[in-house]
Coordinates of C-alpha atoms in Angstrom, one line a residue:
X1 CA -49.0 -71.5 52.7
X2 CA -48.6 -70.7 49.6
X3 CA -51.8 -69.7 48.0
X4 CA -52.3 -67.6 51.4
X5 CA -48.8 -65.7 50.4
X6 CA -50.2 -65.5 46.4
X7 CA -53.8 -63.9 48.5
X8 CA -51.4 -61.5 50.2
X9 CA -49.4 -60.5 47.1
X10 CA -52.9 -60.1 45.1
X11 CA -54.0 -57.7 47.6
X12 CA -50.9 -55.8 47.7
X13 CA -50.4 -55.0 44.2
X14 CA -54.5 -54.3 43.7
X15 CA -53.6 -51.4 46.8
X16 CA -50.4 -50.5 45.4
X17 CA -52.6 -49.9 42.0
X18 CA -55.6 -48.3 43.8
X19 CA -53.2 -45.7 45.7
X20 CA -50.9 -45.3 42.4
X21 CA -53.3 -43.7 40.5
X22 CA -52.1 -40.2 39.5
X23 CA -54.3 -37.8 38.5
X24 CA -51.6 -36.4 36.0
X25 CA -53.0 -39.2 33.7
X26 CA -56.5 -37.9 33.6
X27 CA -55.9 -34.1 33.0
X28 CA -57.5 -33.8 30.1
X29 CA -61.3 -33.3 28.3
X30 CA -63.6 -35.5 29.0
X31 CA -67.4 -36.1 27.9
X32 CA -70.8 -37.7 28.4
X33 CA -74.0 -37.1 27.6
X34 CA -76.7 -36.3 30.4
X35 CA -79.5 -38.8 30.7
X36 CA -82.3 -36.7 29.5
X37 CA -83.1 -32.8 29.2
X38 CA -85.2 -32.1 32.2
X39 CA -83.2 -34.2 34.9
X40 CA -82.0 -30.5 36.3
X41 CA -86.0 -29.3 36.5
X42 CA -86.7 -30.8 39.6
X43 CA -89.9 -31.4 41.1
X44 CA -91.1 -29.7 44.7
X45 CA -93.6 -30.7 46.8
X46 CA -94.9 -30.1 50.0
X47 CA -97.4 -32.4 51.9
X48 CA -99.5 -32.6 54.5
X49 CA -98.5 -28.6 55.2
X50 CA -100.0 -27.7 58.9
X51 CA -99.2 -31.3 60.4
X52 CA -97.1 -33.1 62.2
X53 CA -95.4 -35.2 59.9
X54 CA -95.6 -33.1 57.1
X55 CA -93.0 -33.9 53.9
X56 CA -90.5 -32.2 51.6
X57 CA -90.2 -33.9 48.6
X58 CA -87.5 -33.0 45.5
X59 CA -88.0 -35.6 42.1
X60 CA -86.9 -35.7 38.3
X61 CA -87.8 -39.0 36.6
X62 CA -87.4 -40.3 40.5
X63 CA -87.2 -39.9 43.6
X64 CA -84.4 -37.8 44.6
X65 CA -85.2 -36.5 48.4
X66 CA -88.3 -37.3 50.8
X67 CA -87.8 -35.3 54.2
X68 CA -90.5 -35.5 56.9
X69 CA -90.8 -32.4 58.8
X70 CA -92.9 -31.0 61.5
X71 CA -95.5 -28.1 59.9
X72 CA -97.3 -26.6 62.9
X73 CA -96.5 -23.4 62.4
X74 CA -96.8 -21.4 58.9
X75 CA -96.4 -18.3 59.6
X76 CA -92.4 -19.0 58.1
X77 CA -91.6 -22.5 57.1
X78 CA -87.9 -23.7 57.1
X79 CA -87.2 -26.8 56.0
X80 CA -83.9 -27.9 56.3
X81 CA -84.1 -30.9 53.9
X82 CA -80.0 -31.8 53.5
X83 CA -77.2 -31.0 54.7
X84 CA -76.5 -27.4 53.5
X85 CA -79.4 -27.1 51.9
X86 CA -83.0 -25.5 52.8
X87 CA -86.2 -24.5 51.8
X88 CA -87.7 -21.0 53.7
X89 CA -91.0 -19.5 52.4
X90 CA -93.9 -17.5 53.4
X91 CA -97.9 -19.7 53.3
X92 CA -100.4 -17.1 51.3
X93 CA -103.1 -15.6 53.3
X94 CA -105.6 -18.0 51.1
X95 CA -103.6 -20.8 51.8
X96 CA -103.9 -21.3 47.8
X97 CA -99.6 -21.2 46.9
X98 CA -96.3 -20.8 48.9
X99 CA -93.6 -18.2 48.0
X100 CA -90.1 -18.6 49.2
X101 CA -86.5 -19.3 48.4
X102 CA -84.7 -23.2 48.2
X103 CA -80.8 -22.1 49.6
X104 CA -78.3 -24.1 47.7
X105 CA -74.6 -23.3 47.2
X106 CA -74.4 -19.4 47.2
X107 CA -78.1 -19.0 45.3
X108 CA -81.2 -18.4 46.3
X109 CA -83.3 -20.3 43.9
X110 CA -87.4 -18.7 44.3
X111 CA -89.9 -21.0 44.2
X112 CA -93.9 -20.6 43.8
X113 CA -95.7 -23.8 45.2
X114 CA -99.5 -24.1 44.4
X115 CA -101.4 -26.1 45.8
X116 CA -103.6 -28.6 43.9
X117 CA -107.0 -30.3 44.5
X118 CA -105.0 -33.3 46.7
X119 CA -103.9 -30.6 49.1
X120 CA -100.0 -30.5 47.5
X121 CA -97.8 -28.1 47.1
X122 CA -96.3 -28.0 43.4
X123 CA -93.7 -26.4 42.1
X124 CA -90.5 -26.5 39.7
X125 CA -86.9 -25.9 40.5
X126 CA -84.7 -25.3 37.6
X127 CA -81.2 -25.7 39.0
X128 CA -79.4 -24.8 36.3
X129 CA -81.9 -21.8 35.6
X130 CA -82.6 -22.8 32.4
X131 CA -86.3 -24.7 31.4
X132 CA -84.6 -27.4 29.5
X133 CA -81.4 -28.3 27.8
X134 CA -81.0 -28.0 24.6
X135 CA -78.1 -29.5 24.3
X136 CA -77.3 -33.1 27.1
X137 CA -73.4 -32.9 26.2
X138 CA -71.5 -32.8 29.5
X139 CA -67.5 -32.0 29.6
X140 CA -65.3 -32.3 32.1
X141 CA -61.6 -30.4 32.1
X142 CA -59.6 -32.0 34.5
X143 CA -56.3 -30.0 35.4
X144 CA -52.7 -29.5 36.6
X145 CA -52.9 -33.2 37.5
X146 CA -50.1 -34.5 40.0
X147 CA -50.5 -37.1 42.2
X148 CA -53.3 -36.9 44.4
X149 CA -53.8 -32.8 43.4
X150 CA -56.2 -31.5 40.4
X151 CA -59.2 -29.1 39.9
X152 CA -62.0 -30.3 37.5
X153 CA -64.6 -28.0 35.9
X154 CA -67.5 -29.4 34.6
X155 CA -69.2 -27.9 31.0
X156 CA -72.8 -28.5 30.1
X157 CA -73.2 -28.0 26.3
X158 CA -76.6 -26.0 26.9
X159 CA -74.0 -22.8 28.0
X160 CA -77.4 -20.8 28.6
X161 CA -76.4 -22.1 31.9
X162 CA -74.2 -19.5 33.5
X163 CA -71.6 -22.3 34.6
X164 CA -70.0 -23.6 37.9
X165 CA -67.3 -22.3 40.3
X166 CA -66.2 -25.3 41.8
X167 CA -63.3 -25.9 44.6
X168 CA -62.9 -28.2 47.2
X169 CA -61.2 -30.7 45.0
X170 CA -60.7 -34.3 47.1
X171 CA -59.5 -37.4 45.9
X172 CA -59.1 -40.6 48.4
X173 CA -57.5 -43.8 46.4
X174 CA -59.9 -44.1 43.2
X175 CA -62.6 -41.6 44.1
X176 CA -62.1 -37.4 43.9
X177 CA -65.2 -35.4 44.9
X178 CA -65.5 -31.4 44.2
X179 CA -68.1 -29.3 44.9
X180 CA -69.9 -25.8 42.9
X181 CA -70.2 -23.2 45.6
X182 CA -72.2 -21.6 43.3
X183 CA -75.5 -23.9 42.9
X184 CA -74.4 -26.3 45.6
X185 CA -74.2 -29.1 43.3
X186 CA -71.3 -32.1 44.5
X187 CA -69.7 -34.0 42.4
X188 CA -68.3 -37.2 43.2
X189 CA -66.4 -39.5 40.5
X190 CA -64.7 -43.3 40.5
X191 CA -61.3 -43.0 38.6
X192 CA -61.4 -46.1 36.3
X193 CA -58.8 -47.2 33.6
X194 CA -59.8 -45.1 30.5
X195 CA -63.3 -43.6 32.2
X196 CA -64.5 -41.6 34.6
X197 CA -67.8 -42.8 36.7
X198 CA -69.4 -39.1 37.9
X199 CA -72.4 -38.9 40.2
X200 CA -73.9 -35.6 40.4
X201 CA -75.5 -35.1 43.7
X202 CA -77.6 -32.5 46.4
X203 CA -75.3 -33.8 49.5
X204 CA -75.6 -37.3 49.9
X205 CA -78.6 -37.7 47.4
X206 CA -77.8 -38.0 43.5
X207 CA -79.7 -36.5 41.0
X208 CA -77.9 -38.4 38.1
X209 CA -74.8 -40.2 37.1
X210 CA -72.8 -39.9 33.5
X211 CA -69.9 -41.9 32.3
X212 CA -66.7 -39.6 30.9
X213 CA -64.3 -40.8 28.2
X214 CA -61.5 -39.5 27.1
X215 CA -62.4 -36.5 24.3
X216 CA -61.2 -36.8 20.9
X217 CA -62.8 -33.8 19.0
X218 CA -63.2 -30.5 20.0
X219 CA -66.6 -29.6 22.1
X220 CA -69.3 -28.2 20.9
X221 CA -70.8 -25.5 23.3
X222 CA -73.5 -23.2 22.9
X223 CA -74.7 -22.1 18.9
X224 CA -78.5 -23.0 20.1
X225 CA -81.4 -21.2 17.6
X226 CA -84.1 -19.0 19.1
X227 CA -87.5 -18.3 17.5
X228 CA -88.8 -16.2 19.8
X229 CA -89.7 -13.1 18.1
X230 CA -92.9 -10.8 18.9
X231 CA -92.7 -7.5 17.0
X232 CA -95.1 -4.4 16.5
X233 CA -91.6 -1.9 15.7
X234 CA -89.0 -3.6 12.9
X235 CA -85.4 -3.8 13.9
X236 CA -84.6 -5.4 10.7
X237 CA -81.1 -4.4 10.5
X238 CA -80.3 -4.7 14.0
X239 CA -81.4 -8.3 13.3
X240 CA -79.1 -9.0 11.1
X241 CA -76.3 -8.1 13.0
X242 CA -77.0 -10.2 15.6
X243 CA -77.4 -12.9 13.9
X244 CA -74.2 -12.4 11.5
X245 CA -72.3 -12.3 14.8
X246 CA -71.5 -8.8 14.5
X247 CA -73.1 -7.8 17.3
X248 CA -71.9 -11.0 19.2
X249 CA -73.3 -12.3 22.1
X250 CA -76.9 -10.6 22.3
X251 CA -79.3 -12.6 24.5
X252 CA -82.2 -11.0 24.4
X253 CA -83.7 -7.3 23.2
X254 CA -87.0 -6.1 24.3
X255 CA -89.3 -2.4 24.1
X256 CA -92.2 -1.5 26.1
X257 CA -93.7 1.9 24.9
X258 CA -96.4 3.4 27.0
X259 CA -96.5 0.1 29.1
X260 CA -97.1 -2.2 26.0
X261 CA -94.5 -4.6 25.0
X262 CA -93.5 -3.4 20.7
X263 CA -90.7 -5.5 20.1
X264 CA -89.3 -8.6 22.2
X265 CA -86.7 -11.0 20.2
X266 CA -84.1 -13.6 22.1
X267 CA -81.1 -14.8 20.4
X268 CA -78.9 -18.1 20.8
X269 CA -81.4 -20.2 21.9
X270 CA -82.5 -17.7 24.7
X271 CA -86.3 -18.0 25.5
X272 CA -89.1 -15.7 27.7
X273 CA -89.1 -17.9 30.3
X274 CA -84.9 -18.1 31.3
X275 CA -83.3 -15.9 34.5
X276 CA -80.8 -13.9 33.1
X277 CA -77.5 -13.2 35.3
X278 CA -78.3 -9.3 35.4
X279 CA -74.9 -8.9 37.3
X280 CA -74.4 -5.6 38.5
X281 CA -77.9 -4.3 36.8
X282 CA -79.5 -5.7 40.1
X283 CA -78.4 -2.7 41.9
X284 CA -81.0 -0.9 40.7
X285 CA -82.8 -3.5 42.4
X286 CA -81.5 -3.0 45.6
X287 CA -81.7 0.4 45.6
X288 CA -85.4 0.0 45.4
X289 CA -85.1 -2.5 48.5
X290 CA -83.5 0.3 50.3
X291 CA -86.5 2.7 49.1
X292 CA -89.2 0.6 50.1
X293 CA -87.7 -0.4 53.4
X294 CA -87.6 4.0 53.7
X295 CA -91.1 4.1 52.5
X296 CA -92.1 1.6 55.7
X297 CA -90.0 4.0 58.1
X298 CA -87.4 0.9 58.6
X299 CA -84.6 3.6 59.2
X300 CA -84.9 7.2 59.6
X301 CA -83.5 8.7 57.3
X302 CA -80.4 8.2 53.9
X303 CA -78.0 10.0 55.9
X304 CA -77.9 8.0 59.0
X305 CA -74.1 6.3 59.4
X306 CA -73.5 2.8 58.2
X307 CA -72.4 1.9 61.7
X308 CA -76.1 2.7 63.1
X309 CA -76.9 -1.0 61.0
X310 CA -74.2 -2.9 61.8
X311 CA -73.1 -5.3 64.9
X312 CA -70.8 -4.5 67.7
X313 CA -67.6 -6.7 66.4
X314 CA -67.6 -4.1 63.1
X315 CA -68.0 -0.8 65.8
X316 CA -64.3 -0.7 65.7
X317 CA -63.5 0.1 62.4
X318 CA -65.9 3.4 63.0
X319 CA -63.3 6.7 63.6
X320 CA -64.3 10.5 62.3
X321 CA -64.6 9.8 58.7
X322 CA -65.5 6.2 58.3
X323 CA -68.9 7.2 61.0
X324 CA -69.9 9.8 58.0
X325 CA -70.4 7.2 55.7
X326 CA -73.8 7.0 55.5
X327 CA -76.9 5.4 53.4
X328 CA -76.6 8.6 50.9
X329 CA -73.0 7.8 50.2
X330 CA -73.2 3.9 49.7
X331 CA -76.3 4.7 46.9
X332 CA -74.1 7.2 45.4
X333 CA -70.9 5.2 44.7
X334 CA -69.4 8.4 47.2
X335 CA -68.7 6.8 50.5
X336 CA -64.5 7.5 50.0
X337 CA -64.1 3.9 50.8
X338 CA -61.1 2.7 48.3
X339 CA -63.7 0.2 46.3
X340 CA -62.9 0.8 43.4
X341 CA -64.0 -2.1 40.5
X342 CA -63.7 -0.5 37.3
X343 CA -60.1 0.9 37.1
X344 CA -58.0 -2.3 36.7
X345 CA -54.6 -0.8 37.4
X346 CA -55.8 -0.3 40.6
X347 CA -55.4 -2.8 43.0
X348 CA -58.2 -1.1 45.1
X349 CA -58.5 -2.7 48.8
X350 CA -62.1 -3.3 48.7
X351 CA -63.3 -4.4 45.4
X352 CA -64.9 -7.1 44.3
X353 CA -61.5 -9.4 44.0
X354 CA -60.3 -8.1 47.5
X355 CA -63.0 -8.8 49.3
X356 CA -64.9 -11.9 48.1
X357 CA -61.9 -14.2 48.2
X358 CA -61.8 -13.2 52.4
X359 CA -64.2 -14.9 55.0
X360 CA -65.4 -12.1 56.5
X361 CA -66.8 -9.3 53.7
X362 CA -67.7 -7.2 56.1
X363 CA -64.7 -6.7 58.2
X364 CA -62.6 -6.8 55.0
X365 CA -64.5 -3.9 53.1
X366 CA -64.3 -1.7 56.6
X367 CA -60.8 -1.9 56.9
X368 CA -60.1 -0.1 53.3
X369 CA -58.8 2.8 53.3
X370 CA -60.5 6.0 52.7
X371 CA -59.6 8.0 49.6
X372 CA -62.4 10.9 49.8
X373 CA -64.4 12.2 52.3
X374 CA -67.7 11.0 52.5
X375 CA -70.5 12.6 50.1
X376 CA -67.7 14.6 48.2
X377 CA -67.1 12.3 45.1
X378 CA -68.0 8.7 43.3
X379 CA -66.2 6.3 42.4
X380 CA -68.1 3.1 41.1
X381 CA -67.4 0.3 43.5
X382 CA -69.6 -2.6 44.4
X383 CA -68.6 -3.0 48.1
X384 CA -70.9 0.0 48.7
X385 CA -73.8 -1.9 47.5
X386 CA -72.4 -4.4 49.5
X387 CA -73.1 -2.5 52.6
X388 CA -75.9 -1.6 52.0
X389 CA -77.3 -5.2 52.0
X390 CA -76.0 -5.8 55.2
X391 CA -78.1 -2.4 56.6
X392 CA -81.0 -3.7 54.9
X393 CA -80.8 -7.2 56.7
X394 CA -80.5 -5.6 60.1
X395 CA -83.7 -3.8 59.7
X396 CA -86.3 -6.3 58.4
X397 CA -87.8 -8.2 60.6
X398 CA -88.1 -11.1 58.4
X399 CA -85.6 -12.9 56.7
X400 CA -84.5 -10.4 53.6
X401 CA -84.9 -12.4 50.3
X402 CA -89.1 -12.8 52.0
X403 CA -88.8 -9.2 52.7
X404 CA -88.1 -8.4 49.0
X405 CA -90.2 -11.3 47.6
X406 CA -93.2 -10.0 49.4
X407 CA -93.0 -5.8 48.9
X408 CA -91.3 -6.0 45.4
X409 CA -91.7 -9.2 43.1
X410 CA -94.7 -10.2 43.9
X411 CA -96.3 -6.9 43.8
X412 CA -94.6 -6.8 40.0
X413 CA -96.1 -10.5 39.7
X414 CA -92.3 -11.7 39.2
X415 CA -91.5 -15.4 40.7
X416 CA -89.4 -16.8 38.7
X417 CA -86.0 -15.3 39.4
X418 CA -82.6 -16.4 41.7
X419 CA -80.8 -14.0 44.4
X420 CA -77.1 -14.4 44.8
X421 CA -76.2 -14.5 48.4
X422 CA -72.8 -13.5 50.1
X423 CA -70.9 -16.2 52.7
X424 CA -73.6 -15.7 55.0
X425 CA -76.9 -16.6 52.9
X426 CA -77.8 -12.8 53.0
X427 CA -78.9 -11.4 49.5
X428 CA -76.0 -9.9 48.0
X429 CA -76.6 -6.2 47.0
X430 CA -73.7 -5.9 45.0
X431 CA -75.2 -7.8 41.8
X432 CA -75.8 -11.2 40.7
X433 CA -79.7 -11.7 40.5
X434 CA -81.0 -13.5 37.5
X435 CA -84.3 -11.8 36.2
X436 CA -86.3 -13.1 33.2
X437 CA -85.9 -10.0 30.4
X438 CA -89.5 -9.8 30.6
X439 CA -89.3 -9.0 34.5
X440 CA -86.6 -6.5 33.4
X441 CA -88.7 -4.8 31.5
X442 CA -91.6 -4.4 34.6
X443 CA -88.4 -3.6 36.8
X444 CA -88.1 -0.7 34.5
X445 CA -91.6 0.3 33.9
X446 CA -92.6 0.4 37.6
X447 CA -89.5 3.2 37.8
X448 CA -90.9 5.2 34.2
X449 CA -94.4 5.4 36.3
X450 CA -93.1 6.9 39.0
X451 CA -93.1 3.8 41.5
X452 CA -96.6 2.6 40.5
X453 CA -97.4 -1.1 38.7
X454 CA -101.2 -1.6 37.3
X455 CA -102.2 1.5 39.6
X456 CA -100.5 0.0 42.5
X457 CA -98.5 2.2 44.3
X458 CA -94.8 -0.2 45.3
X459 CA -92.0 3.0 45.5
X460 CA -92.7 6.6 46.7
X461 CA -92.5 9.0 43.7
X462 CA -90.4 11.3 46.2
X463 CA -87.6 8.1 46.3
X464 CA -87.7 7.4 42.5
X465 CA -87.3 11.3 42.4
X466 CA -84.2 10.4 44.3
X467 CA -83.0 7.9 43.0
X468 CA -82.9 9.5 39.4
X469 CA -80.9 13.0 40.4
X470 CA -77.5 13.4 38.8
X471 CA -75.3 13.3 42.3
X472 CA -71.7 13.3 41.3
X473 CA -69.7 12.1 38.1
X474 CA -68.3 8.3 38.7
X475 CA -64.4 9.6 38.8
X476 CA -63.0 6.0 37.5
X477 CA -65.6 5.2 34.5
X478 CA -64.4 6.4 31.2
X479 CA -67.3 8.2 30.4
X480 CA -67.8 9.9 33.6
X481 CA -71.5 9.5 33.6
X482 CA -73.5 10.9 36.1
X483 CA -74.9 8.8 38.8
X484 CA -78.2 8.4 41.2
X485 CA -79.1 5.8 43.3
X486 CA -77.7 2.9 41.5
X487 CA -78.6 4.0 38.6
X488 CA -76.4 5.1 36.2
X489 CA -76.8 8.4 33.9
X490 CA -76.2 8.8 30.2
X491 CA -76.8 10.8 27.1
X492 CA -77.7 9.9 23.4
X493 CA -77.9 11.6 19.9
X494 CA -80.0 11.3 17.5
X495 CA -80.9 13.5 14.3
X496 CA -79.1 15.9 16.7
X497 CA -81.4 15.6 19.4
X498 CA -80.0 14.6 22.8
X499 CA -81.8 12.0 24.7
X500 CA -81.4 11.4 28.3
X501 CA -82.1 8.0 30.2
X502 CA -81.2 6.6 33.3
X503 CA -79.5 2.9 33.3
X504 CA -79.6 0.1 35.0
X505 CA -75.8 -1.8 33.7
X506 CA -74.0 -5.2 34.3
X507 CA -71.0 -6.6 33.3
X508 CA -71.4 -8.5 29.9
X509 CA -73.8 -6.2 28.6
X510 CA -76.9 -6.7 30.7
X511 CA -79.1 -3.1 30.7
X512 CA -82.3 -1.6 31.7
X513 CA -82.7 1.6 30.0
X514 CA -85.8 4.2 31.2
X515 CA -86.4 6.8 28.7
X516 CA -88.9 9.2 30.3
X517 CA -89.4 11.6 27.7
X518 CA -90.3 8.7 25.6
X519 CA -92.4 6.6 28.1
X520 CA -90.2 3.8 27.0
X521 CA -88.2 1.3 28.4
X522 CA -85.8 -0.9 26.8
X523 CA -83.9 -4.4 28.3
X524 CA -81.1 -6.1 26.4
X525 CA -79.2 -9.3 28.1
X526 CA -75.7 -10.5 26.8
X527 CA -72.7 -12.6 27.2
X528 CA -70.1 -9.9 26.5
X529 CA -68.0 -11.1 29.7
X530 CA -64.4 -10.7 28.2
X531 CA -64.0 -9.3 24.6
X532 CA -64.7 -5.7 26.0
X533 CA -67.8 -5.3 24.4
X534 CA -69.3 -4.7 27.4
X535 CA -71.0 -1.7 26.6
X536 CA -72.4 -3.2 23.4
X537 CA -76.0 -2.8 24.3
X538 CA -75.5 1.2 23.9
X539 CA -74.4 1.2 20.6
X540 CA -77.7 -0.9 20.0
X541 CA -79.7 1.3 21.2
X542 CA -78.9 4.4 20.1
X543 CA -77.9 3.2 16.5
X544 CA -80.5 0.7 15.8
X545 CA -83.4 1.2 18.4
X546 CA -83.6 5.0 19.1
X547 CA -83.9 6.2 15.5
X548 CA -87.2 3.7 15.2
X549 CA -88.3 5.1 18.7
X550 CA -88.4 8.5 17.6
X551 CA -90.1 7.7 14.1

């Protein structure tokens, strides 16, 4: 009796100990080191494509996920291989690779699959966009600990990687789980005495496992070399800056003249072959989604109404001057929708932070108010890029991330490049893709030649035409520039000359510049994303790349 009582008292105080544990004594900095560099470049392949049991199969240095599908039909494959998680693509007409899209978390992650003699599919997923890492440190901020309530962040030390937006924080006795809604990556941890067991995981199957303790020095993040430099023009000086740290934060800086690359350099450990988060610069891109889906008579016409695109549950928000918002207006930043994302004492109801937080975008950005009528004047705003996303969608016939895969990047030979998505899985037009700088730079080239790559004709030259005009001022930027179709306008000096471009701009410093009277374009990528030095990459270029341009 009384070893059973001892037994009872044993198992008491080890569940009076398991359920204790506060998480108030692990908010703090943790770190680990990832197993190798390439466990995030994971392996796809596809077998047996056209047959029954066909697989899916996703490996580093093992085998992470092997999912047996049915392959019959090829004319779209969808392979839904976890639990919130998918592979969609398109077979070639030669059967020789597969193009399409792996959905994880809110990203659209492109993939190329070629097949090899064996009759496999082959490609490479970087998950963390970047080809390696540089650096395996992993941190871990755990915070505002109490109880059973924390959030934890994890850190990689390669910060090339754009980082994680995690939520969904859980913890049951010992173990908390959290998830990135960006990639999809979950993360699922054992609370031990002075460590922290983290498994790192697509759903239910891990990709890797690191062991946290408790950190005693300050991290070290980021401060990766490059040696990446390929030069006809010399930016010397510019050079220096960059690498003093004066002009902090440059990624990458790249010139095409005439279609031939003259200068291409990459900074902090930046390389040709890395995605960059263009941000909002990947309007321009959508604009030129809207253009092509005009060019193939998808919709009539830029001034039909946004409500001629969108379902019936949205039809109510539609009264006199919401039904004359139309195409025109949402390329123009002129709709009159209250959207605004650049003046920050504005608590505008449809920006960015207004309406992403909300479950429904949509119904959230057509409930603003109006503050202009329609076609009348711009204000920059990213909900009416937004829109037009959702337009786009209900005119393709074909899932829209294909529909752009197939009539834009692979005409410019682009594939290796990520779409963000909105709650739905539909590409997001507001911003957010992640190009290479290279694929920038034919971005911009195929809009200097008028719509045309290698001869090939992508874009009308009536809708580049378009999308190039000067249609109103944006009210609420500080420099009023002029604006087309999601392109921005500006105006430089030099030895008193003015030069005129059009832009393609994201936050942190990520631009496309077209020079036409030049033929040049020019592509610099930063991480400018909160010391206001935003707008960095045009004091670059008119102070240290113009004056070389014009030589």
């Amino acid at each position: 009796m009384r070893i059973k009582n001892i037994i009872v008292l044993l198992i008491v105080l080890f569940s009076f100990s398991t359920y204790a544990q506060d998480m108030a004594e692990y908010t703090s900095g943790w770190e680990s080191k990832i197993e190798n560099s390439k466990v995030f470049n994971l392996k796809v392949e596809i077998e047996n494509l056209g047959l029954e049991k066909a697989r899916f199969k996703i490996s580093n240095n093992k085998n992470i996920i092997d999912f047996h599908f049915n392959s019959k039909s090829t004319l779209i494959l969808e392979i839904p291989f976890a639990e919130n998680y998918s592979f969609k693509g398109h077979l070639s007409k030669n059967g020789n690779e597969i193009n399409g899209f792996i959905k994880s978390g809110m990203l659209l992650y492109h993939l190329k699959l070629k097949r090899s003699t064996n009759n496999i599919y082959t490609g490479i997923w970087n998950l963390l966009m970047i080809d390696e890492m540089k650096s395996r440190d992993f941190y871990l901020s755990v915070e505002n600990g109490k109880g059973n309530d924390y959030q934890a962040y994890p850190i990689f030390g390669d910060n090339r990687f754009t980082g994680t937006w995690c939520d969904n924080f859980l913890k049951e006795n010992d173990l908390i789980s959290f998830t990135d809604f960006k990639t999809g990556l979950q993360f699922k941890g054992k609370l031990m005495t002075d460590k922290i067991q983290l498994g790192i995981y697509l759903g239910k199957y891990k990709i890797t496992q690191v062991t946290l303790k408790k950190s005693t020095n300050d991290w070290q993040i980021g401060g990766l070399k490059s040696d990446n430099n390929t030069s006809i023009i010399e930016l010397s000086e510019m050079e220096r800056l960059i690498l003093k740290d004066s002009l902090p934060s440059t990624h990458a800086v790249l010139i095409s003249k005439k279609g031939k690359v003259v200068y291409e350099n990459y900074f902090d450990g930046y390389n040709p072959n890395i995605p960059h988060d263009m941000k909002s610069a990947s309007k321009s891109i959508s604009s030129a989604i809207v253009g092509i889906a005009r060019d193939k008579s998808l919709f009539n016409s830029v001034e039909q109404s946004i409500f001629d695109f969108l379902p019936k549950k949205y039809q109510t928000h539609k009264d006199s001057l919401k039904s004359k918002i139309d195409i025109q207006s949402l390329l123009t930043m002129s709709s009159g929708l209250d959207a605004d994302d650049y003046t920050r004492e504005r608590n505008s109801s449809a920006s960015e932070n207004n309406y992403q937080p909300t479950r429904d975008w949509t119904e959230t950005v057509l409930k603003a108010e109006m503050i202009n009528q329609p076609n009348t004047e711009a204000n920059y705003g990213s909900a009416n890029s937004y829109l037009l996303g959702i337009a786009m969608d209900s005119v393709v016939s074909e899932p829209l991330e294909l529909f752009m895969d197939k009539y834009l990047f692979q005409e410019l030979e682009i594939s290796n490049y990520i779409i963000q998505t909105d709650l739905k899985g539909i590409p997001y037009f507001g911003g957010g893709m992640y190009l290479t700088p290279r694929d920038m730079l034919k971005f911009g080239e195929l809009y200097l030649n008028k719509g045309k790559w290698k001869e090939k004709r992508i874009l009308s030259k009536k809708w580049v035409k378009d999308s190039f005009k000067n249609y109103y001022n944006l009210e609420n930027v500080p420099d009023k520039n002029g604006y087309g179709y999601l392109w921005w306008r500006n105006t430089y000096k030099v030895n008193g000359k003015d030069i005129e471009t059009v832009e393609a701009r994201g936050a942190g410093g990520q631009y496309i510049f077209v020079i036409p009277c030049l033929k040049t374009v020019v592509v610099i990528t930063s991480g400018n994303y909160r010391n206001r030095k935003t707008q960095q990459p045009e004091l670059i270029f008119e102070k240290y790349i113009l004056p070389y341009l014009k030589k």
